[in-house]
Coordinates of C-alpha atoms and ligand atoms in Angstrom, one line a residue:
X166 CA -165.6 -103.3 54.1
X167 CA -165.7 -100.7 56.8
X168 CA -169.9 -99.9 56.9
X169 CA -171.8 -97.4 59.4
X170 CA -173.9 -99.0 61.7
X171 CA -175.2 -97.9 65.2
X172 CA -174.5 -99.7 68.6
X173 CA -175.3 -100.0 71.8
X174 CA -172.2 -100.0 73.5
X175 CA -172.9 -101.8 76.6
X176 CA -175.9 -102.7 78.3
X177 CA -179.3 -100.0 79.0
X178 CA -176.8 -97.6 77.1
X179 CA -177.8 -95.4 74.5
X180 CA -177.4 -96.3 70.8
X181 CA -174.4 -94.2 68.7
X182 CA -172.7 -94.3 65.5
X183 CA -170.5 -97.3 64.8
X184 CA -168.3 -98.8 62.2
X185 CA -168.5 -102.3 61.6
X186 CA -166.3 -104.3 58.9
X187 CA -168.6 -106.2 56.9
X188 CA -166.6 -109.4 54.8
X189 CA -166.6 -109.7 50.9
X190 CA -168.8 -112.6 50.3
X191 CA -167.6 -115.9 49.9
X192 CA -168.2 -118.1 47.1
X193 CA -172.4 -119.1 48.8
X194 CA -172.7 -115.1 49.8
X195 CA -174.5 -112.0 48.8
X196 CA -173.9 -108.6 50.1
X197 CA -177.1 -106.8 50.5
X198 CA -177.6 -103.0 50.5
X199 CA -180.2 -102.5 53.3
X200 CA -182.9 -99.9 53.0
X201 CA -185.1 -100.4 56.0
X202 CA -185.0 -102.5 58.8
X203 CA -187.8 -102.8 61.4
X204 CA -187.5 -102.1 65.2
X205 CA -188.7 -105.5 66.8
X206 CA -189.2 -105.1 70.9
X207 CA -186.8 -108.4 71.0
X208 CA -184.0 -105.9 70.5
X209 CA -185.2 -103.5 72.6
X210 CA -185.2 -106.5 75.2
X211 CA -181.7 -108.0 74.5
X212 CA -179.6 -103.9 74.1
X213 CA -181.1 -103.8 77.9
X214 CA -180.0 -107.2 78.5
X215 CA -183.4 -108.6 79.9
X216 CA -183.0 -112.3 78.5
X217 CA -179.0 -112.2 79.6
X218 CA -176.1 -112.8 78.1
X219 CA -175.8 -110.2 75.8
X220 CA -172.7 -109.3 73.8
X221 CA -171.8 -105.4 73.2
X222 CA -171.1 -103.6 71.4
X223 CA -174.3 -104.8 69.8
X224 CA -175.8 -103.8 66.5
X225 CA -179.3 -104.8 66.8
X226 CA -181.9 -105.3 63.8
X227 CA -183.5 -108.6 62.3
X228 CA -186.2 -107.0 59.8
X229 CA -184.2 -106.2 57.5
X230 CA -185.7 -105.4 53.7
X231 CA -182.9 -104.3 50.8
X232 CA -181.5 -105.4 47.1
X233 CA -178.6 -107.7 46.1
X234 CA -175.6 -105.6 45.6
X235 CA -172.8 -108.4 44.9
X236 CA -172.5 -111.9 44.7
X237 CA -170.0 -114.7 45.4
X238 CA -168.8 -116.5 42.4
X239 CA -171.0 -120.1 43.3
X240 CA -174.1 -117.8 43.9
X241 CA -177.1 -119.7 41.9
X242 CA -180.2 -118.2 43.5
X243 CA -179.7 -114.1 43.5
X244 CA -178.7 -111.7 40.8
X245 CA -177.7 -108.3 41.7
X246 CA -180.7 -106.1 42.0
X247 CA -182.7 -108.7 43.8
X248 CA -185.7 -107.1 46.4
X249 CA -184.6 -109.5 49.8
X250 CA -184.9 -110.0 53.2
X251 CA -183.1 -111.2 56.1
X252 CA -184.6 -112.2 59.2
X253 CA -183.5 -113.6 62.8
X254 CA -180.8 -115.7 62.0
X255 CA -178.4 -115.6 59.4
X256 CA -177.0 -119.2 59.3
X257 CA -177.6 -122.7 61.6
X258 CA -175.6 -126.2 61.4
X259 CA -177.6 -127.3 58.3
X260 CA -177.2 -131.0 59.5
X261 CA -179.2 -131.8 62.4
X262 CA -182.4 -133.0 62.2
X263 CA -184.1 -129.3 63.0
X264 CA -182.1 -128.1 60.3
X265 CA -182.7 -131.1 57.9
X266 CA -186.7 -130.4 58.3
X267 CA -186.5 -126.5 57.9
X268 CA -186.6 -125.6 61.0
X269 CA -183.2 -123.7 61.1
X270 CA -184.4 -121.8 63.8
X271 CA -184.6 -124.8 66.3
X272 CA -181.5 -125.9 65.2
X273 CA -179.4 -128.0 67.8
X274 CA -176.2 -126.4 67.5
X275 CA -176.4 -122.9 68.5
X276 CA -178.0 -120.9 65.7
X277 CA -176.2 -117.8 64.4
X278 CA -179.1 -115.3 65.5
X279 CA -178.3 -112.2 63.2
X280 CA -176.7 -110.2 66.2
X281 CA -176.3 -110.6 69.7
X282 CA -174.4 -114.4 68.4
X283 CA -171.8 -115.3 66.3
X284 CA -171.5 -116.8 63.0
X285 CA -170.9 -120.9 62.8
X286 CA -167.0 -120.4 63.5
X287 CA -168.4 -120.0 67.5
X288 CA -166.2 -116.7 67.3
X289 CA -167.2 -114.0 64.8
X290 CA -169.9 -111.5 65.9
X291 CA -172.7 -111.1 64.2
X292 CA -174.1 -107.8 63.9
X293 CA -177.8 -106.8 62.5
X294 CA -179.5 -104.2 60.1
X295 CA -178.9 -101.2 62.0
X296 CA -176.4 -100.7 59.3
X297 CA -176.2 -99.7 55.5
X298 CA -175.2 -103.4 54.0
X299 CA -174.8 -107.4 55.2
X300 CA -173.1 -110.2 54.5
X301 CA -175.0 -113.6 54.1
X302 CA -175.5 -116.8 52.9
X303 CA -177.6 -117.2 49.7
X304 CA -179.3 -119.9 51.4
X305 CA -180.4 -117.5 54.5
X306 CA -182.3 -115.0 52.1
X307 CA -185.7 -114.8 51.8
X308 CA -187.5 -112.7 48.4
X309 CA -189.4 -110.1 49.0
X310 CA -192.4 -110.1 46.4
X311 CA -192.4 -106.9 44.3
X312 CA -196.2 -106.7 45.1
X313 CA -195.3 -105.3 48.8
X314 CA -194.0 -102.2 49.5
X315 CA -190.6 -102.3 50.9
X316 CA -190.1 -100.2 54.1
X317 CA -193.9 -101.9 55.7
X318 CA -192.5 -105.9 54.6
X319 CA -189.5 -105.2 56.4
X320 CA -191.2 -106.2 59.7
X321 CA -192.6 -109.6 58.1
X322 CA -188.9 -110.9 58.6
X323 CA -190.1 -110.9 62.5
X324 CA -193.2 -110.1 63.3
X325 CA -194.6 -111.9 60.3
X326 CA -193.0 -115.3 60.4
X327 CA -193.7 -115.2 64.2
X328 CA -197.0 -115.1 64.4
X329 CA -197.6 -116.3 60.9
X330 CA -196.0 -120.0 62.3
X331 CA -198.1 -120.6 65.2
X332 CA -201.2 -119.6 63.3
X333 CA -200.2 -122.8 60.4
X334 CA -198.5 -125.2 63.1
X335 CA -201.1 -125.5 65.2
X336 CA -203.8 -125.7 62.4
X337 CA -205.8 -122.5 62.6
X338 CA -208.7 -122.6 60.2
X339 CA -211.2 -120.5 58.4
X340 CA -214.7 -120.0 61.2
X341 CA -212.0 -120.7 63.9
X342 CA -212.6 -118.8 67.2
X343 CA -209.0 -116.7 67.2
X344 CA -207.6 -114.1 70.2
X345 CA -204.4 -112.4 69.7
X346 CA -203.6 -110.8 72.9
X347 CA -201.5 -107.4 72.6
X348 CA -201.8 -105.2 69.7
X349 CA -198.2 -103.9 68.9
X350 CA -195.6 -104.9 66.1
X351 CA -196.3 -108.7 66.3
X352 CA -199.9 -108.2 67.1
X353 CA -201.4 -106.0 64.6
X354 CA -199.4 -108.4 61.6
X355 CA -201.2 -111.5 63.8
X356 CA -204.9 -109.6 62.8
X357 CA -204.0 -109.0 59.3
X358 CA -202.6 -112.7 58.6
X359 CA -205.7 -114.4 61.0
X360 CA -208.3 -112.5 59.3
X361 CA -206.6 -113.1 55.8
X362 CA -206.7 -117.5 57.2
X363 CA -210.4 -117.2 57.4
X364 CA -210.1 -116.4 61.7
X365 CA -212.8 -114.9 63.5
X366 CA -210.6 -112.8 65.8
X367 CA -211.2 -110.9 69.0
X368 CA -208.1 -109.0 70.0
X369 CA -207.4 -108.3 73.9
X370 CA -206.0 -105.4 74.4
X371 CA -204.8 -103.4 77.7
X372 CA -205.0 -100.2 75.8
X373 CA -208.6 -99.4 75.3
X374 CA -207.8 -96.5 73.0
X375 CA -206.5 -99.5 70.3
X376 CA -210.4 -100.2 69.7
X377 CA -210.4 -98.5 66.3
X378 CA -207.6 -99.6 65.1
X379 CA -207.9 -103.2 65.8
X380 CA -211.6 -102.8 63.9
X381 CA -209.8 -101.3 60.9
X382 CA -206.8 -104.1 60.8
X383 CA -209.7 -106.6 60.2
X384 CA -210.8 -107.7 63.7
X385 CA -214.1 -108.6 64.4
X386 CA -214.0 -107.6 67.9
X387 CA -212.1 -106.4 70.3
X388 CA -211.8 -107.1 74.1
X389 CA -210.1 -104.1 76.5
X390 CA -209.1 -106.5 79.2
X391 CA -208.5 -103.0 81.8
X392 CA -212.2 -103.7 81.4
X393 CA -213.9 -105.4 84.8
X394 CA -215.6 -109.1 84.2
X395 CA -214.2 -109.3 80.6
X396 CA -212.2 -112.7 81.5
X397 CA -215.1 -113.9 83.4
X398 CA -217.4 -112.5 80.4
X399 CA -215.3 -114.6 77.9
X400 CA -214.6 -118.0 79.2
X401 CA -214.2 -120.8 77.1
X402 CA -214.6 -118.5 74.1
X403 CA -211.8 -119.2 71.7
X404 CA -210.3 -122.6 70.0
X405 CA -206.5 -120.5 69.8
X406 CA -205.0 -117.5 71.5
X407 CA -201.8 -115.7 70.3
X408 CA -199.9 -114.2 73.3
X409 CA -197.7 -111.0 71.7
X410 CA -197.3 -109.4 75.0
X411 CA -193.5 -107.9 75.7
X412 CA -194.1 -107.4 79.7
X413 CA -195.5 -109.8 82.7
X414 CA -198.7 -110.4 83.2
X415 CA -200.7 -113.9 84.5
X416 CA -201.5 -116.4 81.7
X417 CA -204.4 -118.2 83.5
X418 CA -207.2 -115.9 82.9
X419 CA -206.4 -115.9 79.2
X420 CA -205.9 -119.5 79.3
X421 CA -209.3 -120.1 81.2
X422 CA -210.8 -117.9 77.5
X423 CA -209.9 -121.5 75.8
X424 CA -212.8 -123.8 75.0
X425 CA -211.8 -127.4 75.7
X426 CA -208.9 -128.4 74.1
X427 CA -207.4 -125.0 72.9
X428 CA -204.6 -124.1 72.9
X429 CA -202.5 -121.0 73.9
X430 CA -199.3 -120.3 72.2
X431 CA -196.8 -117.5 73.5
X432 CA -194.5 -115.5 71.4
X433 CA -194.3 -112.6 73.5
X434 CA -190.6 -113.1 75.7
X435 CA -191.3 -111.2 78.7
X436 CA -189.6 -111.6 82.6
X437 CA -191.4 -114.9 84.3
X438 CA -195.1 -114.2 84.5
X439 CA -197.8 -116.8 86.7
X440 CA -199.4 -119.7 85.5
X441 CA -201.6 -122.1 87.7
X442 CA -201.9 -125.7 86.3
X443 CA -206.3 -125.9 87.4
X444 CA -206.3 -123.0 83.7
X445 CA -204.9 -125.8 81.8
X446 CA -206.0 -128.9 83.6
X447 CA -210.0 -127.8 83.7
X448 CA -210.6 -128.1 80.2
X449 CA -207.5 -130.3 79.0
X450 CA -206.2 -127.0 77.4
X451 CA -202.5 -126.6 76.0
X452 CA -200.2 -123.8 76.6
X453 CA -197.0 -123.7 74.1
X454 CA -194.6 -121.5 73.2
X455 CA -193.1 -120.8 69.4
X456 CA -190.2 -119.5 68.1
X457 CA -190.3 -117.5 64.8
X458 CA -189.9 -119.8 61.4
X459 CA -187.7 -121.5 59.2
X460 CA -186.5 -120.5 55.9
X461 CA -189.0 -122.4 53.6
X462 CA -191.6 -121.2 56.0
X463 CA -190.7 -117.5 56.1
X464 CA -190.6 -117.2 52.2
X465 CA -194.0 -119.3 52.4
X466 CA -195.1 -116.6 54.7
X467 CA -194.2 -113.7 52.0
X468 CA -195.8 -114.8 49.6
X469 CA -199.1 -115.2 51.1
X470 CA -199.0 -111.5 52.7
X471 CA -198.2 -110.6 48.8
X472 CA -201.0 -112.3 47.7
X473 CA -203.5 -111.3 50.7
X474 CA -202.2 -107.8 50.7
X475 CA -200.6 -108.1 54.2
X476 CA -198.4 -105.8 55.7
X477 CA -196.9 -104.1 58.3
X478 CA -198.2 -100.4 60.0
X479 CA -195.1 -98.1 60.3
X480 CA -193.8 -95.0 61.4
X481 CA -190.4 -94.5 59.0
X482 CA -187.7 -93.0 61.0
X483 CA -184.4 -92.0 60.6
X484 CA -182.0 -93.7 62.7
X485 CA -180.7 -90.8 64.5
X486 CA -184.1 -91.2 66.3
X487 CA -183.8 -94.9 67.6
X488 CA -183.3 -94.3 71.1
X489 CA -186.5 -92.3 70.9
X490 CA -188.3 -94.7 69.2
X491 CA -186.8 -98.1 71.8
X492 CA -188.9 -95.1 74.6
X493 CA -191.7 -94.8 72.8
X494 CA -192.5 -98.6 72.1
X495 CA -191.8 -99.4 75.6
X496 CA -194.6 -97.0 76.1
X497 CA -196.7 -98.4 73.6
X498 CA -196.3 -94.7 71.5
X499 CA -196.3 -96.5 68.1
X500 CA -198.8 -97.8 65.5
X501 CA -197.5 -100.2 64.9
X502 CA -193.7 -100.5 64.0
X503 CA -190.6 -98.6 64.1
X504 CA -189.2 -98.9 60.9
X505 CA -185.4 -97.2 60.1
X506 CA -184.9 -95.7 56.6
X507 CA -181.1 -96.9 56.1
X508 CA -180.7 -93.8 53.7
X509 CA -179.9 -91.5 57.1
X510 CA -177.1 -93.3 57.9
X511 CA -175.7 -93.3 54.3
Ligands
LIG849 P1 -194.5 -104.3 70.9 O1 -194.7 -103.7 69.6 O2 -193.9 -103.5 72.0 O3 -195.9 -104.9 71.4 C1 -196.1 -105.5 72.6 C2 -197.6 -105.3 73.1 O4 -197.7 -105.9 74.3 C3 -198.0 -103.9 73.3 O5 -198.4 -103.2 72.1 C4 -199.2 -104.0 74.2 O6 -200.4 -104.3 73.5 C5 -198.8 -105.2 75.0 N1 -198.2 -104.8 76.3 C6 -197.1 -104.1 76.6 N2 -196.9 -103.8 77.9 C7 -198.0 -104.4 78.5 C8 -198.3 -104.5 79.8 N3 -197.6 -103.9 80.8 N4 -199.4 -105.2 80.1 C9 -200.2 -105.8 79.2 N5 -199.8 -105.7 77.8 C10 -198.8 -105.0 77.5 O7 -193.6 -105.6 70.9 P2 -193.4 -106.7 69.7 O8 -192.3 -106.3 68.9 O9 -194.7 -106.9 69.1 O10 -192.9 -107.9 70.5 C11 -193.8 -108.5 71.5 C12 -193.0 -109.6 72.3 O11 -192.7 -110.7 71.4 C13 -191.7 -109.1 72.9 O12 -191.5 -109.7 74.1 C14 -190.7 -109.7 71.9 O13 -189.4 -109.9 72.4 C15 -191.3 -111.0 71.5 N6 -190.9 -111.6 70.3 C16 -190.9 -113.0 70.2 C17 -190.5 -113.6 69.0 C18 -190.5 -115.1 68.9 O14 -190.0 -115.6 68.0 N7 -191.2 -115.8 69.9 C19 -190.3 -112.8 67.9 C20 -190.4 -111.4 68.0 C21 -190.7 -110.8 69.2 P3 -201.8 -103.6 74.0 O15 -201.5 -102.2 74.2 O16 -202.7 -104.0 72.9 O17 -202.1 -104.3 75.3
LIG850 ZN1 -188.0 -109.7 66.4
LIG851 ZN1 -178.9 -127.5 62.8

């Protein structure tokens, strides 16, 4: 099914109008008609090829929101009509032991990431929600829960599940001490699902101007760390820091903000960035990293924004505009997510 879509052609190059073929689905697929799909700074990062090995052309997009329009013949869990989702990866090996625990998106074998990869033949290109419909799996679809507004869930697919994972894995509790460090897409969803965990959360912020807004997501303070003495000021103050931040910067002196034992967990993917072990090795303190969220856990994740009333702060555009909007988020000129309204490419 020939389907519009837009590309980036080759690296650092502008985004244009492109025709992808989408495939019927197969007996375990469902085409989904996409209505929105988020603008994550991850494909902002891999259309300029900062993490390497990117494929063009490239149709980026993994916060994708839409309805069921068909389904393959063995299709048990969808029904045309269906309100859905599809996030960062749209299939994995389903056999190794990542896979077996639902953690498709550690899977051993290399996952099918929704673009930039290719599907579990190791050949097909997968291309994302920059486009008006896609081909999946049923088992790769999460439901969207009618009690959230479409066009601001879209970005739970990503920056939901992201930060959303850490905050569970690593046991974050009502009273807990909690700084998420960078308020943009990933970071202003972090507040929201902290605050709605029970969190007492300080965001750190390098844009002092963000004060208000961080207040108004639900923070209970907020840090500008352009600010002199605010590490020193702060040390040992929090139990768990989220690190959203898209661009270098040295982790020690958030690190050296963890009381004994905490832990710091990066989701943010910049370039390499310092680290000195005396941060960690002072106060036995843990730095990890984590990677998004498996399927049982992302549809866990929906349905707790549904019933805390968690979403996403967006700025709709039509996706004639995307190459404005990849400048503007680079820039930190958004509050808080690009999201495309796939009715301009219809
Ligand atoms: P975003 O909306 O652009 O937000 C990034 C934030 O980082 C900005 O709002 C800004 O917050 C801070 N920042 C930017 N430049 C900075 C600088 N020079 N110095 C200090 N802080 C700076 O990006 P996003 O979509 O939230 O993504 C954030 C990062 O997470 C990206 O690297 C993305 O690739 C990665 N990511 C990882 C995963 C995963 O699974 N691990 C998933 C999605 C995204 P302040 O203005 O508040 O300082
Ligand atoms: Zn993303
Ligand atoms: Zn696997």
């Amino acid at each position: 099914m020939k389907t519009p879509a837009y590309a980036a052609p080759a690296a650092r190059a502008p985004l244009v109008p492109f025709t992808i073929d989408r495939r019927e689905p197969g007996p375990h697929e469902v085409l989904i008609d996409i209505r929105y799909c988020g603008v994550c700074h991850s494909d902002i990062h891999q259309v300029r090829d900062e993490w390497g090995d990117a494929v063009f052309p490239m149709v980026p997009g993994h916060e994708i929101a839409g309805m069921v329009s068909r389904v393959g013949s063995a299709v048990t869990r969808w029904k045309v009509g269906d309100v859905v989702g599809v996030g960062v990866f749209v299939d994995s090996c389903r056999r190794c032991e990542a896979c077996r625990a639902g953690e498709e998106q550690y899977c051993e074998r290399p996952v099918s990431w929704t673009y930039n990869s290719t599907e579990q033949d190791g050949r097909t290109p997968t291309f994302g929600g920059y486009s008006t419909r896609i081909t999946v799996d049923e088992a790769y679809v999460l439901r969207i829960p009618a009690a959230l507004p479409l066009d601001r869930a879209a970005p739970l697919l990503c920056a939901g599940i992201t930060t959303y994972s850490p905050l569970r894995h690593f046991g974050v509790r009502a009273g807990d001490p909690v700084g998420i460090v960078g308020l943009g897409g990933l970071g202003h969803v972090a507040v929201r699902l902290a605050k709605a965990m029970g969190a007492h959360v300080t965001v750190l912020s390098h844009s002092p101007g963000k004060r208000a807004d961080a207040l108004r997501l639900g923070a209970d303070d907020f840090l500008a760390t352009t600010d002199a003495g605010v590490f020193d000021g702060n040390l040992k103050r929090f139990t768990f820091i989220l690190d959203t931040v898209s661009a270098a910067h040295a982790y020690d002196p958030y690190i050296e903000m963890l009381r004994r034992d905490g832990v710091m967990v990066l989701v943010g993917l910049p370039g390499p960035s310092p680290l000195g072990a005396p941060a960690l090795i002072n106060a036995r303190r843990r730095l990890a990293g984590s990677n998004n969220g498996g399927i049982r856990e992302t549809q866990e994740m929906l349905d707790f924004c549904a019933r805390h009333g968690v979403a996403a702060d967006i700025e709709k555009i039509p996706i004639q505009q995307i190459n404005d909007a990849y400048e503007r988020t680079v820039r930190g000129d958004v509050r808080y997510r690009f999201v495309i309204d796939l009715a301009s490419l219809a």
